Short mmCIF file of C-alpha atoms in Angstrom, two decimals:
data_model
loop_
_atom_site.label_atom_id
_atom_site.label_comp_id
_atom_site.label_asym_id
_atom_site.label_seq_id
_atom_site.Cartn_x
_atom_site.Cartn_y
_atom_site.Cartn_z
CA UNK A 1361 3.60 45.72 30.27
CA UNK A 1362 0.46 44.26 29.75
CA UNK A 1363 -2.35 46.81 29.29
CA UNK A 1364 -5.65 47.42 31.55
CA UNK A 1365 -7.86 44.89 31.17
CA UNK A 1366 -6.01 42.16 29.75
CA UNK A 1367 -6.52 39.97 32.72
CA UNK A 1368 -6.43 36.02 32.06
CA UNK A 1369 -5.35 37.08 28.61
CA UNK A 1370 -2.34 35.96 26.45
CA UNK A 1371 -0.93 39.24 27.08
CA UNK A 1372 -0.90 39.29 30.79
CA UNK A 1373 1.85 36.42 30.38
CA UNK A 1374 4.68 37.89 31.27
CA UNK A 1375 6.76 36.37 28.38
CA UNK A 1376 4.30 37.18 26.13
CA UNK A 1377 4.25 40.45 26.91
CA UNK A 1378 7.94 41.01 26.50
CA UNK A 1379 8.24 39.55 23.20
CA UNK A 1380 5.51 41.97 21.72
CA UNK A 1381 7.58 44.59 22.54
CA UNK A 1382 10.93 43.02 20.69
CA UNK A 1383 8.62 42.46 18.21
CA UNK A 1384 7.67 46.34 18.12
CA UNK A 1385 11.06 47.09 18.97
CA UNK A 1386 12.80 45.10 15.80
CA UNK A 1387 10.15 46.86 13.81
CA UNK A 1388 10.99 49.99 14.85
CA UNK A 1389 14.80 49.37 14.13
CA UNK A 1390 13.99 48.08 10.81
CA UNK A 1391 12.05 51.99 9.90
CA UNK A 1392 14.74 54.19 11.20
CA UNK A 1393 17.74 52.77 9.24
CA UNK A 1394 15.71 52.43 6.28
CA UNK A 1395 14.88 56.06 6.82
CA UNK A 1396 18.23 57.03 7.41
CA UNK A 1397 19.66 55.18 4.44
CA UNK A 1398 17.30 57.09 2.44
CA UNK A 1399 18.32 60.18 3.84
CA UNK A 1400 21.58 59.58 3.20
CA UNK A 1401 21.31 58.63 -0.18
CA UNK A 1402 19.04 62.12 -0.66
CA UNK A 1403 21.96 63.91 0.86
CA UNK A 1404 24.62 62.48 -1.17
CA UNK A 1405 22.38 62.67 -4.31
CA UNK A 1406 21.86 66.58 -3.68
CA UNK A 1407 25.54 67.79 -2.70
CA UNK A 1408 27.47 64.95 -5.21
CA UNK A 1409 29.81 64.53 -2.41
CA UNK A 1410 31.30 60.79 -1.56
CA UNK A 1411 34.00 59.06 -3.95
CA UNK A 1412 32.02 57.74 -6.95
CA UNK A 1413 31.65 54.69 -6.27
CA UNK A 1414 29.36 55.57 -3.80
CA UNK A 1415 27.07 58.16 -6.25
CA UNK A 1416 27.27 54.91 -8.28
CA UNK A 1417 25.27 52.38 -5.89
CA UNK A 1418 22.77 55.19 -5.05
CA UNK A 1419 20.12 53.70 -7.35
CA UNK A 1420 21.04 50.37 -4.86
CA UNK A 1421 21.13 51.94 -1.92
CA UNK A 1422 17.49 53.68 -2.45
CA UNK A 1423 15.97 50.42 -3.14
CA UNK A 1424 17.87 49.04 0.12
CA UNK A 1425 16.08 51.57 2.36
CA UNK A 1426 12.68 51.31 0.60
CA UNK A 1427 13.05 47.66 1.60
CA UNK A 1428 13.74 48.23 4.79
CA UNK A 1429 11.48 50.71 5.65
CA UNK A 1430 8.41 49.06 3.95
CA UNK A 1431 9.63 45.56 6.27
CA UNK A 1432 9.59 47.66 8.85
CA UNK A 1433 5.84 49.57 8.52
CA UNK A 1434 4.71 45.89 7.74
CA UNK A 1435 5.79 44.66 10.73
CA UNK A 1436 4.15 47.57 13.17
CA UNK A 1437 1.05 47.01 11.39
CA UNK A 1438 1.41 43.45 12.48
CA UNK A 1439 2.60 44.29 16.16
CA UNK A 1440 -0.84 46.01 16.20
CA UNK A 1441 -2.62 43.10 14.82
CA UNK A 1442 -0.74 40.57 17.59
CA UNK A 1443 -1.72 43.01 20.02
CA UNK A 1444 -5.28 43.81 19.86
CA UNK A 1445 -5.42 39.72 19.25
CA UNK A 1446 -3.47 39.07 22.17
CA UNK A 1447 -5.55 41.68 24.68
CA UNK A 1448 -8.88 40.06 23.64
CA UNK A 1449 -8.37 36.40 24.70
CA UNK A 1450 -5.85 33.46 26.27
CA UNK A 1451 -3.53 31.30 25.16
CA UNK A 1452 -4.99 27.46 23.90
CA UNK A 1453 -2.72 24.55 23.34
CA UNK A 1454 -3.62 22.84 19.52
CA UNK A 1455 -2.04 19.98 18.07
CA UNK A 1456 -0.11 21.38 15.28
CA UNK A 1457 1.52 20.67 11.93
CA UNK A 1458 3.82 22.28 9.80
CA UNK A 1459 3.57 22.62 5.96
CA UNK A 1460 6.04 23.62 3.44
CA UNK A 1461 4.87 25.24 0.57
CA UNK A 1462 7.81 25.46 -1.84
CA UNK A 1463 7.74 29.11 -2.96
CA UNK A 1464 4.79 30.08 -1.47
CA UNK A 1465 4.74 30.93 2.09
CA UNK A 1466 5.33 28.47 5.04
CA UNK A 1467 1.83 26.96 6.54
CA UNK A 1468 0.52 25.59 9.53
CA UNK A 1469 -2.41 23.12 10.30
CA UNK A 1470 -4.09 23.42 13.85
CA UNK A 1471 -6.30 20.72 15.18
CA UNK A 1472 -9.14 22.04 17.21
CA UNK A 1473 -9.24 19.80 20.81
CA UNK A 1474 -12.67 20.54 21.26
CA UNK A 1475 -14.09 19.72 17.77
CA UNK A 1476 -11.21 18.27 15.80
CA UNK A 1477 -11.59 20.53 12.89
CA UNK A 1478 -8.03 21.12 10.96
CA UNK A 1479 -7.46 24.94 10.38
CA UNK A 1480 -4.60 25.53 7.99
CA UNK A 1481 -2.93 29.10 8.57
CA UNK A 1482 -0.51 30.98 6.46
CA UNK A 1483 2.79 32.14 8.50
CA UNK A 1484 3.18 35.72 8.13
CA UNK A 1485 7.14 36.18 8.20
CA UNK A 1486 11.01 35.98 7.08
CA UNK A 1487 11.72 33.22 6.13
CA UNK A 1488 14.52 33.64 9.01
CA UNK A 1489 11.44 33.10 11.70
CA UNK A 1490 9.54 29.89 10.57
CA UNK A 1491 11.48 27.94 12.72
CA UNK A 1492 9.08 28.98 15.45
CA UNK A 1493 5.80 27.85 13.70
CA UNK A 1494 7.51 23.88 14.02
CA UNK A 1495 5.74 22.15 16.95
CA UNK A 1496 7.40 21.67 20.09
CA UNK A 1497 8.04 18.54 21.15
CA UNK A 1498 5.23 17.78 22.51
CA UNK A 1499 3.60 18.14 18.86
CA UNK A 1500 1.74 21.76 20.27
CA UNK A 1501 1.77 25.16 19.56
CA UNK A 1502 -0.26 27.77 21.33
CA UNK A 1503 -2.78 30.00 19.95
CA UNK A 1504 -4.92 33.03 20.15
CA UNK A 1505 -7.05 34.49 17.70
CA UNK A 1506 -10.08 33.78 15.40
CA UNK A 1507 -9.32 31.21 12.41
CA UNK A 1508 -11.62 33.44 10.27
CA UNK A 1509 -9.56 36.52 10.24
CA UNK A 1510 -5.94 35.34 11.71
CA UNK A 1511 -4.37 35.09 15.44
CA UNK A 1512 -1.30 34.69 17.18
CA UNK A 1513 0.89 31.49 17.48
CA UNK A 1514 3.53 30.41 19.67
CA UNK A 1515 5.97 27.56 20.72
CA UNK A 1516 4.52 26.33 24.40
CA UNK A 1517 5.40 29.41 26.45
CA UNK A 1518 4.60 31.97 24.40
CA UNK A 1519 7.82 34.34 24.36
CA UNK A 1520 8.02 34.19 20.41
CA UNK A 1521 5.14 35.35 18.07
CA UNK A 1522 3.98 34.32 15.07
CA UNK A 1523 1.36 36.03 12.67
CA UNK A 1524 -0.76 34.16 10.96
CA UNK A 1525 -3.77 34.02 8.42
CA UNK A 1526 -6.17 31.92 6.90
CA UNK A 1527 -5.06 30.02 3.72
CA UNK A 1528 -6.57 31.36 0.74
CA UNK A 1529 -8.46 29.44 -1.80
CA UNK A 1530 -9.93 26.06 -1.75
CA UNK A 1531 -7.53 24.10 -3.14
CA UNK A 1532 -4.27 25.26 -1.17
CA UNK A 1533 -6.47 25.34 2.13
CA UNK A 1534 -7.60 21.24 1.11
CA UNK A 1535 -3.95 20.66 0.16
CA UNK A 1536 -2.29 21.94 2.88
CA UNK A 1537 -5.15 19.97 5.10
CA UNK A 1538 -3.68 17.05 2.97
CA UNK A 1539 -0.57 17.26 3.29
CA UNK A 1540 -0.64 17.16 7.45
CA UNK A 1541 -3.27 14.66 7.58
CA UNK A 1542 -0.66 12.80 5.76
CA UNK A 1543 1.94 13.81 8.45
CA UNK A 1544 -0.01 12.38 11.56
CA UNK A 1545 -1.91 15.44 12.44
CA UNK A 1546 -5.23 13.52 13.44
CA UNK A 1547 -3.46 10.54 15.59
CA UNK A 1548 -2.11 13.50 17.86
CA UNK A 1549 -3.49 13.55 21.31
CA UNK A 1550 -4.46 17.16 22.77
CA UNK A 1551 -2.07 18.57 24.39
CA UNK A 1552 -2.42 20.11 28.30
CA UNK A 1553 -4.26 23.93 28.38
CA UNK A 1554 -2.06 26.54 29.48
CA UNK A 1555 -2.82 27.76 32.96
CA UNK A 1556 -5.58 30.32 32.38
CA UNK A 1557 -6.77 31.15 36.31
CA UNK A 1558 -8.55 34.49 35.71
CA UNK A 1559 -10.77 33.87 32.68
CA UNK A 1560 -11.83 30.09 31.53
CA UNK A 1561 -11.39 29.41 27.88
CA UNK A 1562 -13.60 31.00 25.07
CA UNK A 1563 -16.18 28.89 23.52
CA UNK A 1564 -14.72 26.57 20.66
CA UNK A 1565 -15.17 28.58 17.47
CA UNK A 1566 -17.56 27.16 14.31
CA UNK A 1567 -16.22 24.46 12.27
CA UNK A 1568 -13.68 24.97 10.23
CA UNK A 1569 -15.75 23.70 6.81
CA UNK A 1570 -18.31 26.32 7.57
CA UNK A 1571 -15.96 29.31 8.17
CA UNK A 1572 -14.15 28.52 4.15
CA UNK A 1573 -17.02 27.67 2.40
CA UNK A 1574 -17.74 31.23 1.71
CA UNK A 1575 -14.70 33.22 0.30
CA UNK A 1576 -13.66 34.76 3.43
CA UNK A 1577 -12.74 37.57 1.55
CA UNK A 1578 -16.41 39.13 1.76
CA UNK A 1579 -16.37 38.76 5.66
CA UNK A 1580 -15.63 42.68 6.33
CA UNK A 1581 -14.97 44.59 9.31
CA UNK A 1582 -15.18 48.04 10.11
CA UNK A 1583 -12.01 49.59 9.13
CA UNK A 1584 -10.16 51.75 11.07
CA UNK A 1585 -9.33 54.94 9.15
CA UNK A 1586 -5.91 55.21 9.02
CA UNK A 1587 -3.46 57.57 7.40
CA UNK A 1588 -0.74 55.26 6.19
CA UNK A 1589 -0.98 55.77 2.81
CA UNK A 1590 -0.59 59.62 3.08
CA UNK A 1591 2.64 59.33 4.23
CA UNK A 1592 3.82 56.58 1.14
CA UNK A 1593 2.08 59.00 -0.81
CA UNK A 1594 4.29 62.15 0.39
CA UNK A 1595 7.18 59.90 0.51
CA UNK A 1596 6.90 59.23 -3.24
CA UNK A 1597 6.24 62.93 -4.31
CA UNK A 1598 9.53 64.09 -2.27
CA UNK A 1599 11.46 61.82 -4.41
CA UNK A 1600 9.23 62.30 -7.79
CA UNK A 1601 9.59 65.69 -7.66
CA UNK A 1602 13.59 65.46 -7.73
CA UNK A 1603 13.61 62.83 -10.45
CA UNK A 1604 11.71 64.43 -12.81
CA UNK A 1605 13.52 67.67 -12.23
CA UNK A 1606 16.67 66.49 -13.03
CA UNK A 1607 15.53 64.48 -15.90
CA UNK A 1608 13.70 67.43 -17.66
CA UNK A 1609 17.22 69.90 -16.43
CA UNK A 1610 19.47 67.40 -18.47
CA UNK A 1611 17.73 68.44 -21.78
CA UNK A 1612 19.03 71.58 -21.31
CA UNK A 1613 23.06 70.22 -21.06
CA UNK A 1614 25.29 72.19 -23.30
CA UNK A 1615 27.41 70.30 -25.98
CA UNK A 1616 30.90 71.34 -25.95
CA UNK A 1617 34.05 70.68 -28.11
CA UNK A 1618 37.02 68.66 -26.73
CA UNK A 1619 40.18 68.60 -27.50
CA UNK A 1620 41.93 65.07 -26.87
CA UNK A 1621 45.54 65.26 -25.17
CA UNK A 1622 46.08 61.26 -24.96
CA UNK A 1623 44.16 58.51 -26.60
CA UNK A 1624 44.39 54.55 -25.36
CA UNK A 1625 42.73 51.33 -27.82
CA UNK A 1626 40.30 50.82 -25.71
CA UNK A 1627 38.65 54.35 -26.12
CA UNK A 1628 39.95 55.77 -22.70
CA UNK A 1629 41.22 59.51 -23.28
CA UNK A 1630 42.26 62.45 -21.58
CA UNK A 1631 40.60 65.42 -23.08
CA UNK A 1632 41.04 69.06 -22.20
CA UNK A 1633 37.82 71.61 -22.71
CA UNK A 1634 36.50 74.87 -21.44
CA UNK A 1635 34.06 75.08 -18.79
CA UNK A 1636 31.11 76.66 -20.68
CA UNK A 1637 30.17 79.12 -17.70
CA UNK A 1638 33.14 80.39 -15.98
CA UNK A 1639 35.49 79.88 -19.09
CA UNK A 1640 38.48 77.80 -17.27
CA UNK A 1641 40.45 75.65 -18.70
CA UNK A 1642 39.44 71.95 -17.59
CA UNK A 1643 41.60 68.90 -18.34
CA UNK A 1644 39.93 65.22 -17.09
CA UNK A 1645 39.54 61.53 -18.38
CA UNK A 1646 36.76 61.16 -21.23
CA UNK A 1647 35.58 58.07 -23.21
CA UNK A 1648 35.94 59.06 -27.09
CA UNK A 1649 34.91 56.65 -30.09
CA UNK A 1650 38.15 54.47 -30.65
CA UNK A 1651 37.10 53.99 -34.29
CA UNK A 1652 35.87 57.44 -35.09
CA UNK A 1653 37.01 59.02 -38.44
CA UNK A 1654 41.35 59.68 -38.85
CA UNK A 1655 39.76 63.38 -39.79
CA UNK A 1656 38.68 63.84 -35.99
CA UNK A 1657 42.30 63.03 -34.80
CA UNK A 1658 42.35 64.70 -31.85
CA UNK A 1659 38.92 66.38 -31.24
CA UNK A 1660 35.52 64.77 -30.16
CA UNK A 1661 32.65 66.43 -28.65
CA UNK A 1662 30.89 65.77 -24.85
CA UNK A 1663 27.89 66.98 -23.02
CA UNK A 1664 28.13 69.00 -19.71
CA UNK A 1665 25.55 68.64 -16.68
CA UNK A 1666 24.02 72.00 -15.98
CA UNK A 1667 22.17 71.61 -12.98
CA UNK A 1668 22.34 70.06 -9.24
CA UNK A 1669 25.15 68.77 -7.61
CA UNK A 1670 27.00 67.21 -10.69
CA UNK A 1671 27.16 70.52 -11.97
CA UNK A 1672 30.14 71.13 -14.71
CA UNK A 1673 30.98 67.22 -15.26
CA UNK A 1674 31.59 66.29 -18.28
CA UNK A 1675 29.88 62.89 -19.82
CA UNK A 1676 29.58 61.08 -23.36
CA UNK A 1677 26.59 60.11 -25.68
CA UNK A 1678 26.29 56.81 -23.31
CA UNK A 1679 26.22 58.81 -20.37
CA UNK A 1680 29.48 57.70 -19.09
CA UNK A 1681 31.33 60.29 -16.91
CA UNK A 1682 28.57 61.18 -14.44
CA UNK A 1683 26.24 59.55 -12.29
CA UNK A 1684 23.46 62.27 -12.65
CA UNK A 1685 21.24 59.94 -14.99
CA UNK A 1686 21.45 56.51 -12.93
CA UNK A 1687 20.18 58.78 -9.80
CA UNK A 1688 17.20 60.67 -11.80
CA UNK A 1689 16.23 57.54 -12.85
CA UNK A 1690 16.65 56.02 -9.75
CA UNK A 1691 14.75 58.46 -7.50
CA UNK A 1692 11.99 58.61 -10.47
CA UNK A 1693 11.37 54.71 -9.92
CA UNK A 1694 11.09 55.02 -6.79
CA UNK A 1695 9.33 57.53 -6.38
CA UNK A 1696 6.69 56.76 -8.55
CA UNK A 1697 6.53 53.04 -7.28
CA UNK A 1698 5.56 54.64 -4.02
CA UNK A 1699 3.16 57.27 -5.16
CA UNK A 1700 1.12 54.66 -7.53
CA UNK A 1701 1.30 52.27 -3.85
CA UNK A 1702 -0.07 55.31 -2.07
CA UNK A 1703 -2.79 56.37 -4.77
CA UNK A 1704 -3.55 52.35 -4.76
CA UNK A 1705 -3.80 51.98 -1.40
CA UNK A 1706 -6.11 54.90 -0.13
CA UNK A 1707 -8.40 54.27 -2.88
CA UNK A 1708 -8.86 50.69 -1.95
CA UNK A 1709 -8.76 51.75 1.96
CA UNK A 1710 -11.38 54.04 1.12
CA UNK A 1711 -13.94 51.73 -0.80
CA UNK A 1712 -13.61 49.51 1.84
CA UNK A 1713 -14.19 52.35 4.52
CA UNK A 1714 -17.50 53.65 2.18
CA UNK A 1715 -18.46 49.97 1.53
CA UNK A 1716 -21.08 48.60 4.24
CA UNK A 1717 -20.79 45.16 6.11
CA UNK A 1718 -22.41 42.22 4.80
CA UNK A 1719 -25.09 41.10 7.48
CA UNK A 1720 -24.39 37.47 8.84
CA UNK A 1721 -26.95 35.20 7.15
CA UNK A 1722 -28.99 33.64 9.63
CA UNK A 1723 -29.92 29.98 9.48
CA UNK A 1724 -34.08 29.72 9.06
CA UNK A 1725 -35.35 28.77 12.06
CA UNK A 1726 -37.31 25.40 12.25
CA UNK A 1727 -41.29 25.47 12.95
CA UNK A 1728 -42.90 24.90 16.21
CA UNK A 1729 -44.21 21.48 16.78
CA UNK A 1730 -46.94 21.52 18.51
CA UNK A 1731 -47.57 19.48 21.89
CA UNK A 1732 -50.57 17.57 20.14
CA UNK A 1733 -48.78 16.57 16.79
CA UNK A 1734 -45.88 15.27 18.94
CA UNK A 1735 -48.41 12.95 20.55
CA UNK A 1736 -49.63 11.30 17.23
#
């Protein structure tokens, strides 16, 4: 539903309002099975249970549900964006134009109807949604925001959202200006305001060529202080702490003596040992050296896991035989790629918090004529 005080505003349209919240509602869907991917791979990690195949595409799995879940975080934060956006002002009709950008991100050019200034925008989505920043056919899209810090846009109707942002540096912004220019941005005729009965429009924002010529990168806000990175932060020390565990517990596997039953070509074997702390009798397949000295007919030597769930399993010199290494290694990545992202980001978020504003430069004002000089 719209929230308290959004009268006249993009938000209090009714379609507008709904897809925010499929919008919040996808990104919500995207965190939980990313979390519970995670979880389950954590699970399956700690208790070795699940054929191997499946301890085998652990290392994939974990990366799967950091994707997700980082998609997912990305998204809310730009749910929250779209929202605060969308509560502040209404819908405007631009002329609009498309931009491909090869590997970089798709772009779109607005063309202001009050001032007929070009703003080019970067679309902030899958690849999946850039269908919606194409023009309807009336050559429009609808917009709400501020072309200095990014906004909101829409096919006419506004019940699909788009985030956007300014184009970064000079020469994309001027070739992506290009580039619709070229398309027939300017011969486009303005396109009919959507029905805004409550509030009239905002005034027309400056030109675009003064809002880029300073790197809009120094324009700063007043951040909101947010805990976001704490929880990357924990997330990467849970699975850290594992990682390195496990890695520093396999230094301490025992090296045992087998004794080979069968032998194929290829290297494949069936060996039979003894466990090295209840003293049975084990029998299971092993990998021995098929070109290993006639002298060691019928012996070779393995390493045992001593710790976590893969316990008593028997592996070779390239750990083959367990999947104990591929997950240490695995959770160690990953865990470290998120703690570094957490360390990086709360630094940053907190120079920017302790950083002040720059004051808006003021243009100097003109001198007084006086009545009598004006009659000379």
């Amino acid at each position: 539903m719209p929230e308290t005080g959004s009268q006249g505003t993009a938000l209090a349209v009714a379609d507008t309002a709904k897809a925010l919240a499929r919008y919040r509602a996808r990104a919500g869907t995207w965190v939980r099975a990313g979390l519970t991917v995670l979880a389950g791979s954590v699970i399956i990690a700690l208790t070795g249970g699940g054929p191997g195949w499946v301890r085998g595409a652990l290392p994939a799995l974990i990366g799967v549900s950091l994707f997700c879940s980082g998609l997912g975080l990305l998204t809310l934060r730009l749910s929250r964006r779209m929202r605060d956006r969308l509560a502040a002002g209404p819908w405007m009709a631009y002329a609009a134009e498309a931009v491909p950008r090869g590997i970089h991100a798709a772009a779109v050019v607005l063309r202001d109807p009050a001032t007929g200034e070009l703003w080019p925008l970067t679309v902030i989505a899958i690849q999946q949604r850039y269908h919606l920043a194409q023009p309807g056919p009336d050559g429009s899209l609808w917009w709400c925001g501020d072309p200095r810090t990014g906004g909101v846009i829409a096919p006419p109707g506004g019940a699909d959202l788009i985030w956007t942002q300014p184009v970064r540096g000079r020469w994309s912004r001027q070739r992506v200006v290009r580039a619709a220019q070229r398309q027939g941005l300017l011969d486009r005729q303005a396109s009919p305001q959507p029905a805004s009965p409550h509030q009239p429009p905002p005034p027309p924002p400056p030109p675009v060529s003064e809002l880029f010529e300073r790197d809009l990168r120094r324009e700063r806000k007043p951040a909101r202080r947010r805990g976001g990175y704490r929880w990357v932060l924990l997330a990467g020390v849970v699975l850290l702490g594992p990682g390195i565990a496990g890695s520093l517990g396999s230094e301490k596997d025992p090296q045992i003596d087998l004794t080979v039953i069968a032998q194929e070509p290829d290297g494949t074997c069936e060996v039979r040992w003894t466990d090295p702390w209840s003293g049975e009798r084990r029998e299971g397949p092993f990998h021995c050296d098929p070109d290993r000295d006639p002298l060691l007919d019928g012996w070779w030597t393995g390493w045992v896991v001593s710790y976590g769930p893969w316990k008593g399993e028997l592996y070779d010199s390239d750990l083959r035989g367990t999947a104990a290494d591929e997950v240490n290694a695995a959770l160690s990545v990953a865990g470290g790629a998120l703690t570094l992202t957490g360390l990086v980001g709360g630094f940053k978020g907190r120079q920017r918090r302790n950083t002040p504003a720059e004051p808006p430069v003021e243009p100097p004002a003109e001198p007084a004529v006086e009545p009598a000089e004006q009659d000379r």
